[in-house]
Coordinates of C-alpha atoms (C1' of nucleotides) in Angstrom, one line a residue:
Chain X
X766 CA 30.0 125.5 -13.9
X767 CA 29.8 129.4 -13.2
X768 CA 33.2 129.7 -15.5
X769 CA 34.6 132.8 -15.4
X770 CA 32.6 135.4 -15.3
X771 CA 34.9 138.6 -15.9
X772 CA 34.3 141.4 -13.0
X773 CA 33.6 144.1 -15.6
X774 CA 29.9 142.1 -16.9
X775 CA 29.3 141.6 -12.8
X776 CA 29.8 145.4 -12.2
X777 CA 27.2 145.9 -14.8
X778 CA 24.3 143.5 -13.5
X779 CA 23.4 145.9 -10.8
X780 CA 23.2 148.8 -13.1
X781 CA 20.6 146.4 -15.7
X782 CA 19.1 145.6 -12.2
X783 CA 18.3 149.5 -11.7
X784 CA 16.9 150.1 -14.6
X785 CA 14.6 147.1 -15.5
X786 CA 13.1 148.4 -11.9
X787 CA 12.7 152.0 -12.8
X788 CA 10.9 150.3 -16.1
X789 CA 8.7 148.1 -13.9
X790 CA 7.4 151.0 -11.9
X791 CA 6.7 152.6 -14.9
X792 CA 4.6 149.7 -15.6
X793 CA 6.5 148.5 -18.9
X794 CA 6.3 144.7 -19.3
X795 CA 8.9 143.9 -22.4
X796 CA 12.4 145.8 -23.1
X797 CA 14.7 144.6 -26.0
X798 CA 18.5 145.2 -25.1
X799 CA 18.1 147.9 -27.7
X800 CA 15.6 150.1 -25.5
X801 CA 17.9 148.6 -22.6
X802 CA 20.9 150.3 -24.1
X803 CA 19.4 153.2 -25.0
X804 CA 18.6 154.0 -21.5
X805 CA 21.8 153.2 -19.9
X806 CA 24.4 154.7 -22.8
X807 CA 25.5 150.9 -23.6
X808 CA 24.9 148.3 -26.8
X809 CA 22.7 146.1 -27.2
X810 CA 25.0 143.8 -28.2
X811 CA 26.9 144.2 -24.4
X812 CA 23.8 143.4 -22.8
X813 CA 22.9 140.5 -24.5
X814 CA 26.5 138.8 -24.1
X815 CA 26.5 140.0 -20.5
X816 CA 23.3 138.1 -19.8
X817 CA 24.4 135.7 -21.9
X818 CA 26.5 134.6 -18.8
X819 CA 24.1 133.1 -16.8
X820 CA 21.2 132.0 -19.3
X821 CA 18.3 132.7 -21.9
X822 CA 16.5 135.1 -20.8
X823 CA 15.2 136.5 -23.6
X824 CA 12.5 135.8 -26.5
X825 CA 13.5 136.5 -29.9
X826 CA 11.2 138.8 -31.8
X827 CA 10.3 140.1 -28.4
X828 CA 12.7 141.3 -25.9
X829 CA 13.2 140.4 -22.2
X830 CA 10.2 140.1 -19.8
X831 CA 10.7 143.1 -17.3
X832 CA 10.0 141.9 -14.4
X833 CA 11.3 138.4 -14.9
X834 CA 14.3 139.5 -16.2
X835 CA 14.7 141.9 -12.8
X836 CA 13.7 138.7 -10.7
X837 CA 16.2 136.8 -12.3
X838 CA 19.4 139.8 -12.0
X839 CA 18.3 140.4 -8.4
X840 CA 19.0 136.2 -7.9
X841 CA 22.4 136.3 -10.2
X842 CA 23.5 139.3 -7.6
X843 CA 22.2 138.4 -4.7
X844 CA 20.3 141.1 -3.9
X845 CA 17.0 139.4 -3.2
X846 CA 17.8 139.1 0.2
X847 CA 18.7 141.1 2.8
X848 CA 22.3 141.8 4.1
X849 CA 23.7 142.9 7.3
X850 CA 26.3 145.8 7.2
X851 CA 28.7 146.8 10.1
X852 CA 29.7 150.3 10.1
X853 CA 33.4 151.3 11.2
X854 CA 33.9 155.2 12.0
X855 CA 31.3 157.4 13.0
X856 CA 32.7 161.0 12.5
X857 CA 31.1 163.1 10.1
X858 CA 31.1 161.4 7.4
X859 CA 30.4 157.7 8.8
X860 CA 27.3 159.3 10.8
X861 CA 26.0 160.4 7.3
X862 CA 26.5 157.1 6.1
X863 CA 24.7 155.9 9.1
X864 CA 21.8 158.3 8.9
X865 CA 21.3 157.9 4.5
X866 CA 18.1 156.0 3.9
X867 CA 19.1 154.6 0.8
X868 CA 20.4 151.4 2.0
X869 CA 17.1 149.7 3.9
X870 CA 15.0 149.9 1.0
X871 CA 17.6 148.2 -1.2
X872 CA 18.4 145.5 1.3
X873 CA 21.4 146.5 2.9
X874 CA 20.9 146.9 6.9
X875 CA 23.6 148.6 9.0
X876 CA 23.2 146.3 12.7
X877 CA 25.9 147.8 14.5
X878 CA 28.4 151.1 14.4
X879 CA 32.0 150.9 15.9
X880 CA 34.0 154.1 17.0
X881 CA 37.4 154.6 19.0
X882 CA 36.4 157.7 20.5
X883 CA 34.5 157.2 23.8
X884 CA 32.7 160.4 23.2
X885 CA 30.7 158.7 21.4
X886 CA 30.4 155.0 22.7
X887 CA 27.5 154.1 23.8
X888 CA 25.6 156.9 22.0
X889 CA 23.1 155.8 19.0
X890 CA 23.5 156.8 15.3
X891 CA 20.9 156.0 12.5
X892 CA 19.2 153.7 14.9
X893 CA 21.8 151.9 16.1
X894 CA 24.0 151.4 19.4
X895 CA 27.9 152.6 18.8
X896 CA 30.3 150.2 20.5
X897 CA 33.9 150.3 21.3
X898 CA 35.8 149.6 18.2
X899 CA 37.6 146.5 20.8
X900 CA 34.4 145.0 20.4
X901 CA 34.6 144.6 16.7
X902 CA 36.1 141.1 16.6
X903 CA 33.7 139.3 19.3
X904 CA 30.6 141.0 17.8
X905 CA 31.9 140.0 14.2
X906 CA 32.4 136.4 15.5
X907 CA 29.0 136.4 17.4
X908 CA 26.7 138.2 15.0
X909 CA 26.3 137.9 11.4
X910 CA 28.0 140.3 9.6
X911 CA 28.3 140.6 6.0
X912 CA 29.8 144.1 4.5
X913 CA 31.7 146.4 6.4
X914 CA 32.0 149.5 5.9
X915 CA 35.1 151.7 6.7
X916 CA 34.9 155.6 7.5
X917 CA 37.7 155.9 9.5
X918 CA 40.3 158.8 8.8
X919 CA 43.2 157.3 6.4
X920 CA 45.3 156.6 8.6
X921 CA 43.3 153.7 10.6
X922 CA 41.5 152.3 7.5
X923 CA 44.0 149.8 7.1
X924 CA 44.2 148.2 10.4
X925 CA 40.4 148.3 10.1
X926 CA 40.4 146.4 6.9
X927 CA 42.8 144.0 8.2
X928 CA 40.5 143.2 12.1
X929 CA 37.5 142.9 9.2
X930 CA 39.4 140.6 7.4
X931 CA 40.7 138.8 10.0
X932 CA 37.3 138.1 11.5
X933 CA 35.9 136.7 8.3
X934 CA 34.2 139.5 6.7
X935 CA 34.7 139.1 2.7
X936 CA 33.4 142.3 1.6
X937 CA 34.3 145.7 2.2
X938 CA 32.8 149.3 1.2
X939 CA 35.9 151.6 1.6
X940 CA 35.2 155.3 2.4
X941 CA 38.6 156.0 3.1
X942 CA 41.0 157.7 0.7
X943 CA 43.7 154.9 0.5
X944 CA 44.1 151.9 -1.1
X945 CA 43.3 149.1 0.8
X946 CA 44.8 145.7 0.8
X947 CA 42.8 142.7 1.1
X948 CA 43.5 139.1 0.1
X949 CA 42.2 137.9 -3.1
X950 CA 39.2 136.1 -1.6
X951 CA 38.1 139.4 -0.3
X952 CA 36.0 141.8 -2.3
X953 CA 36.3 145.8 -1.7
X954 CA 35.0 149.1 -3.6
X955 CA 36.1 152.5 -3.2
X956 CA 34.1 155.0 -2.6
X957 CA 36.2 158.4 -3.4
X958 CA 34.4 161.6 -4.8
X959 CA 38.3 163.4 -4.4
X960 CA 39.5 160.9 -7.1
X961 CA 36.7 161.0 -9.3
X962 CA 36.8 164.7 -9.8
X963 CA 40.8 164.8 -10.2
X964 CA 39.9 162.4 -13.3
X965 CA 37.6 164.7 -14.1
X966 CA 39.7 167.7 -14.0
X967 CA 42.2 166.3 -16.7
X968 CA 39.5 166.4 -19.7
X969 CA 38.1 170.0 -18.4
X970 CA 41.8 171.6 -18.0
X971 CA 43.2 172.4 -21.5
X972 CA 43.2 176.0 -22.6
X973 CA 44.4 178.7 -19.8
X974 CA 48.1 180.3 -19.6
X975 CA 51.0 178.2 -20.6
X976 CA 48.3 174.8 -20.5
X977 CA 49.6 172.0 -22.5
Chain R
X525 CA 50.0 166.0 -29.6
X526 CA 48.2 164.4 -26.1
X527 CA 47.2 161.5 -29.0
X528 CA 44.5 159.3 -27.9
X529 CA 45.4 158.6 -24.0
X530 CA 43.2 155.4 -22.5
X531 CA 40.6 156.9 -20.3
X532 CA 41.6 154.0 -17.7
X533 CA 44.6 155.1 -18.0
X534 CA 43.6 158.7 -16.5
X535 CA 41.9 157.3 -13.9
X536 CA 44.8 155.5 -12.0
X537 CA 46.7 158.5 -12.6
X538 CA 45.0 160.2 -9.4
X539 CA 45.5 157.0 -7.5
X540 CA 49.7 157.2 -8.3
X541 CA 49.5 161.0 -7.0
X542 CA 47.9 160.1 -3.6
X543 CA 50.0 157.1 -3.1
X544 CA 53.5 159.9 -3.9
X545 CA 52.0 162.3 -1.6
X546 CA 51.6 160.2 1.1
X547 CA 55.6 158.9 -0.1
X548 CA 56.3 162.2 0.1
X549 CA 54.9 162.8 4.1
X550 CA 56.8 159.9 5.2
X551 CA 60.0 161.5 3.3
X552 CA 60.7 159.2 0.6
X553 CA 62.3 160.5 -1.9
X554 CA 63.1 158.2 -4.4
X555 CA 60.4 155.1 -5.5
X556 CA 60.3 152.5 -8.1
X557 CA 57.6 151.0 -10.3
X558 CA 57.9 147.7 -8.1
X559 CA 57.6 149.9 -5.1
X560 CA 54.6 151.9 -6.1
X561 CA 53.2 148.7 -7.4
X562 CA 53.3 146.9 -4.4
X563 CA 51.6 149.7 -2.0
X564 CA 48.7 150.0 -4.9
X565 CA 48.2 146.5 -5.9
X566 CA 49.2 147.3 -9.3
X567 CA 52.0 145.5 -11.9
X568 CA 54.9 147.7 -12.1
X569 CA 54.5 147.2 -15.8
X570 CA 51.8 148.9 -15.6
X571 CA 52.6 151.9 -13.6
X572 CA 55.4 152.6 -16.4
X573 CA 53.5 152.3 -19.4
X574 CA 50.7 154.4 -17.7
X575 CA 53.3 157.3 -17.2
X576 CA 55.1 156.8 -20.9
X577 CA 51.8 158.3 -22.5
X578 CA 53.1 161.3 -21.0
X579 CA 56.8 161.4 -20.9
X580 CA 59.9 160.2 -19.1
X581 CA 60.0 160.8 -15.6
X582 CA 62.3 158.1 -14.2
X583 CA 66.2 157.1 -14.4
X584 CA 67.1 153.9 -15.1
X585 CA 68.7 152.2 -11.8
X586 CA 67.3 154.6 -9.7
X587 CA 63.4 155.2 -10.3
X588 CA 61.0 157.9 -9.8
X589 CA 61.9 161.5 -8.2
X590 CA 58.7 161.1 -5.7
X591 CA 58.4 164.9 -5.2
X592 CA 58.8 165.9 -9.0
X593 CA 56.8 162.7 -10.4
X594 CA 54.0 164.1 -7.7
X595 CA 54.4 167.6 -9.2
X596 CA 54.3 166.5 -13.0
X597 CA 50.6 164.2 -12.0
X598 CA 49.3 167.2 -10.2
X599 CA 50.0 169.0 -13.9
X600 CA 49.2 166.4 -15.7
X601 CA 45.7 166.2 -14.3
X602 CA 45.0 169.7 -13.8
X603 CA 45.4 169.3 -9.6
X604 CA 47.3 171.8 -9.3
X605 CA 45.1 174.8 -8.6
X606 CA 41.9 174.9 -7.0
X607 CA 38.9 174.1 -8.9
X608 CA 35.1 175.6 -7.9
X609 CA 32.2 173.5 -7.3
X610 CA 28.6 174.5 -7.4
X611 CA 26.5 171.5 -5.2
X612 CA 22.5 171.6 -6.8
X613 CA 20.6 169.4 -3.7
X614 CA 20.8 170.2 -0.1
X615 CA 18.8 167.4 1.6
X616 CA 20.6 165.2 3.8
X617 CA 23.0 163.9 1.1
X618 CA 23.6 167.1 0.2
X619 CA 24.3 168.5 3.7
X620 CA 26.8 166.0 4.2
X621 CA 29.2 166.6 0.9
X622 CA 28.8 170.4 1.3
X623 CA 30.3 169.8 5.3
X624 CA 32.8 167.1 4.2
X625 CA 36.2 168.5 4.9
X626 CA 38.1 166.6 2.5
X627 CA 37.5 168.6 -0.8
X628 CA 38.8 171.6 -0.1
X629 CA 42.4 170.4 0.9
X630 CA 42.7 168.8 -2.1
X631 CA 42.0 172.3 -4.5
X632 CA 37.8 171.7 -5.0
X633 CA 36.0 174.5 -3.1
X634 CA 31.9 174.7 -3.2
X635 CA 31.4 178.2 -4.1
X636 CA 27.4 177.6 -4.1
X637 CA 24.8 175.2 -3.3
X638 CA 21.0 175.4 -4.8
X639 CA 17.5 173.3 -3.7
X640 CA 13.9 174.0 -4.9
X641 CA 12.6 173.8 -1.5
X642 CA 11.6 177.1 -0.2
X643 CA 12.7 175.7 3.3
X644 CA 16.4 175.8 3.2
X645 CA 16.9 178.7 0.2
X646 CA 18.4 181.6 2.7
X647 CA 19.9 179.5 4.9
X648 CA 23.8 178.3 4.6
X649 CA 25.8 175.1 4.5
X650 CA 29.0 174.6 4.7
X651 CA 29.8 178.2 4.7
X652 CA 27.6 178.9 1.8
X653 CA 24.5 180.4 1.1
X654 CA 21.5 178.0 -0.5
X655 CA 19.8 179.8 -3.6
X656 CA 16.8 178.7 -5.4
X657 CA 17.2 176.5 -8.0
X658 CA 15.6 178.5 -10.3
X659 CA 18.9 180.8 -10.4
X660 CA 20.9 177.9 -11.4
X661 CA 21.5 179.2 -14.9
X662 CA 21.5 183.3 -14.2
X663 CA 24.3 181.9 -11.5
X664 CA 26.2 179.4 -13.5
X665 CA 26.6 182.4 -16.7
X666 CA 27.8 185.0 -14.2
X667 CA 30.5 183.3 -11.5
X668 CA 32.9 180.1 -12.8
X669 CA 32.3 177.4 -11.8
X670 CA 33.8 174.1 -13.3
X671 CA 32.3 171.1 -11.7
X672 CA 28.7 170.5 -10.4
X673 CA 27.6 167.6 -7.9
X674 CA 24.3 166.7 -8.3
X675 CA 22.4 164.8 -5.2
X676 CA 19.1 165.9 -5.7
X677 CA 15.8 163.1 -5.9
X678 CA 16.5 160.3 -8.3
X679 CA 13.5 162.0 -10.8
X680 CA 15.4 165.1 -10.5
X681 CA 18.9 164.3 -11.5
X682 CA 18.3 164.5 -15.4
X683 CA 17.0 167.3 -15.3
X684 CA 19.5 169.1 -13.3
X685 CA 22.4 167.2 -15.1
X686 CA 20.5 168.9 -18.3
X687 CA 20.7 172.5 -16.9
X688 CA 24.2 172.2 -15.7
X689 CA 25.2 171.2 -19.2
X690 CA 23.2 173.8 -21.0
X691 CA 25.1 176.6 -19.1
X692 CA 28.2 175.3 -19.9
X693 CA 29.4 172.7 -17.2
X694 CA 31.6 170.0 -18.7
X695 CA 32.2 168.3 -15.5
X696 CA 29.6 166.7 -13.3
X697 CA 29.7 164.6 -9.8
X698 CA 26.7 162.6 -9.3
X699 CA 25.5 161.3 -6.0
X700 CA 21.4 160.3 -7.4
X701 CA 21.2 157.0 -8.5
X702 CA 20.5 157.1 -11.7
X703 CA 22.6 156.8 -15.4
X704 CA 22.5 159.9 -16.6
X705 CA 23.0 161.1 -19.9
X706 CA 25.5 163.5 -21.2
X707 CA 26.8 164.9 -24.6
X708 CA 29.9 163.2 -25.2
X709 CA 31.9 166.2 -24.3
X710 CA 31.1 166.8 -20.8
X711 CA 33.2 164.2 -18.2
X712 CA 30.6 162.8 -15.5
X713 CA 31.1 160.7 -12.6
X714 CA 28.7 158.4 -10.7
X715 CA 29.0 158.3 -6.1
X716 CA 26.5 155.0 -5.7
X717 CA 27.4 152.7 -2.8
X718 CA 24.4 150.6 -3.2
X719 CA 25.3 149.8 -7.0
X720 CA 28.9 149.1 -5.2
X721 CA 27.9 147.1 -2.9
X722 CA 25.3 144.8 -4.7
X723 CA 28.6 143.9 -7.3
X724 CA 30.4 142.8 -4.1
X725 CA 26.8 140.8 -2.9
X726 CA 27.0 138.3 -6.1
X727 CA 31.3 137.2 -4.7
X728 CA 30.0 136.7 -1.5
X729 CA 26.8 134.7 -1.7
X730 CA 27.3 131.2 -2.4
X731 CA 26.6 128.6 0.1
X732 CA 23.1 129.1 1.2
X733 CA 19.9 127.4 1.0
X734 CA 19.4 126.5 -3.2
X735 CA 22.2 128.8 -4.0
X736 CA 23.5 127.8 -7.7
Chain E
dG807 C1' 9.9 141.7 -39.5
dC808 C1' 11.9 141.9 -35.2
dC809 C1' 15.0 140.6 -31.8
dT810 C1' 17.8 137.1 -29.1
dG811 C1' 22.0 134.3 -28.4
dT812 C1' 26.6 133.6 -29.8
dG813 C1' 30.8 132.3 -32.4
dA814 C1' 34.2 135.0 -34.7
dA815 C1' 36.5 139.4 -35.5
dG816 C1' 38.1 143.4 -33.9
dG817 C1' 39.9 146.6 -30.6
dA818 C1' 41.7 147.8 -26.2
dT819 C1' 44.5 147.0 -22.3
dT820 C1' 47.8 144.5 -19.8
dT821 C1' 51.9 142.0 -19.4
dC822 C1' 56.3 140.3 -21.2
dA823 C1' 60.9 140.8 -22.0
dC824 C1' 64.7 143.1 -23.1
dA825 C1' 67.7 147.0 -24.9
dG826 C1' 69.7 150.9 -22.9
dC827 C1' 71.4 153.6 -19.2
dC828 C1' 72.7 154.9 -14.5
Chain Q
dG70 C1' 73.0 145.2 -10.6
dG71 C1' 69.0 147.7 -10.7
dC72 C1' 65.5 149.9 -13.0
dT73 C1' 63.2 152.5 -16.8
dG74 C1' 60.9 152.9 -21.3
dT75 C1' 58.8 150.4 -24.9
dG76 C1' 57.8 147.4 -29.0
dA77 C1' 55.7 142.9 -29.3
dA78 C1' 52.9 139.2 -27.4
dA79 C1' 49.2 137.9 -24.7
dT80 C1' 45.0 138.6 -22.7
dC81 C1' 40.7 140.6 -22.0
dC82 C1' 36.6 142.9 -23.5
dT83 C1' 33.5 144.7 -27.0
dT84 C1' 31.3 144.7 -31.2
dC85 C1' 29.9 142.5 -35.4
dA86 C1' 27.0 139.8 -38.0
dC87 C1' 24.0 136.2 -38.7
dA88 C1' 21.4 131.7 -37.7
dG89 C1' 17.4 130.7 -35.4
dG90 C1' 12.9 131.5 -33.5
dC91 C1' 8.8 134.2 -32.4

DNA sequence: GCCTGTGAAGGATTTCACAGCC
DNA sequence: GGCTGTGAAATCCTTCACAGGC
């Protein structure tokens, strides 16, 4: 039924998702996938095919109901319900993850943290108990888990990935600047401010001594 | 010259130069495009093509140089000198990236950080002073500074984004969860794990209660 | 008249496959 | 024999353009 979808119109939903919600608040009822487009630097045309996908959801002469429209995303995405994170790593950076409140509101609960350093077993972070990062597999296999998230220096990440993996998680936020491997059944995003600027840096370089 | 060069294209490139460096540490000298391929989960067509926008850097039979294929990314993108960052946003978020260790190693040093709250200007972060947003501009005309991270409020990110542009910044890091908008001139780059995450939500959640 | 939904066209990106060279 | 560099082919994704309905 659900015949291939490309990744690229998925990646997208959440984005439509965001901004049919900022639109809600504002107390708008109707968008056309012109307005749509307007707002997020896209064509109408995309929008329509990428909704296209899963369904009418539009009326012609009219646009999309708002907050049907949203309803509908947030059931295409899953993200009408709530989902339980475990967070691997508390150093800096993975006790700023733990401590950003920008995940509860969206649905997205952290229920446990792991760490190797017994500093700070046992200690709490963002609400929640840090356990011995042994204890990964039996809590994975006794709790529900269904994201991990990796802050770990580089050069653990992958063995991280891998106990995830191997305890059945199938979808991984990656903090870590490597490239992780995970079987095809297994989703994971990057999260790498380092490589986005060095992207970056290519279009703002030209023009100083002996540039190209 | 540099004729029409696939943006996708530029955005693996910084993913090829982390993968050589870390070649280089473990004293590799020499790597092929099968090689590379297999530790990035990328076709080894691919990597070859990516590189031939740009010149020829391998030897038949052989393969890449690792240390001067490093050296010609690290040109090519404009990594090879150090790059200055002004962070607008101090809140949690912003506490966080200005203390994360891991830009300056990699050439991108936060020269200054701004907030509109009266309650941090004065005080430092990360080894730099917080100034009041209102000096943004008089700041921005005066010292270089080449990339600006924004991880201010949601309903201040445009406007900021706006104000870095006016004074000149082509290159902009955003943390706030919004799409913002910029001429088509200045490179910008969005940090949003939730959006990240709620992609990964729709692969995983099959098989529960009425699911599709 | 306005706007959706969608085949078809067009464009972009990836992969193939092989000539050429070490 | 192994591997690059690259046109050509294949695939994937976006945009066009219009029939159909409000």
């Amino acid at each position: 039924m659900t015949l291939e979808i490309p990744e690229v119109v998925i990646n997208r939903l959440p984005v439509y998702a965001r901004a049919l919600a900022e639109l809600a608040a504002r107390g708008d009822t109707v968008v056309s996938s012109q307005a749509l487009g307007e707002l997020l630097d896209v064509t109408p045309a995309q929008i329509r095919k990428d909704l296209s996908y899963f369904g009418r959801f539009g009326k012609q002469g009219r646009g999309y109901n708002v907050a049907s429209l949203l309803n509908k995303l947030r059931e295409i995405l899953g993200i009408d319900r709530q989902w339980r994170l475990c967070l691997v790593g508390v150093g800096r950076l993975g006790q700023a993850i733990a401590e950003y409140g920008g995940f509860g509101p969206q649905g997205f609960e952290i229920v446990a943290a792991f760490d190797a350093s017994p500093d700070v077993v046992g200690r709490q972070v963002g609400g929640v108990t840090i356990h011995d990062i042994e204890e990964l597999d039996t809590f994975l296999r006794h709790a529900r888990v269904d994201i991990g998230i990796v802050a770990v220096p580089a050069s653990a990440a992958q063995g991280v990935v891998d106990k995830l993996v191997e305890a059945g998680i199938r979808a991984i936020l990656n903090y870590a600047p490597i490239t992780a491997h995970v079987p095809r059944d297994v989703s994971i995003r990057h999260i790498d401010p380092v490589l986005a600027m060095q992207s970056m840096t290519f279009y703002i370089k030209r023009a100083e001594p002996g540039g190209k």
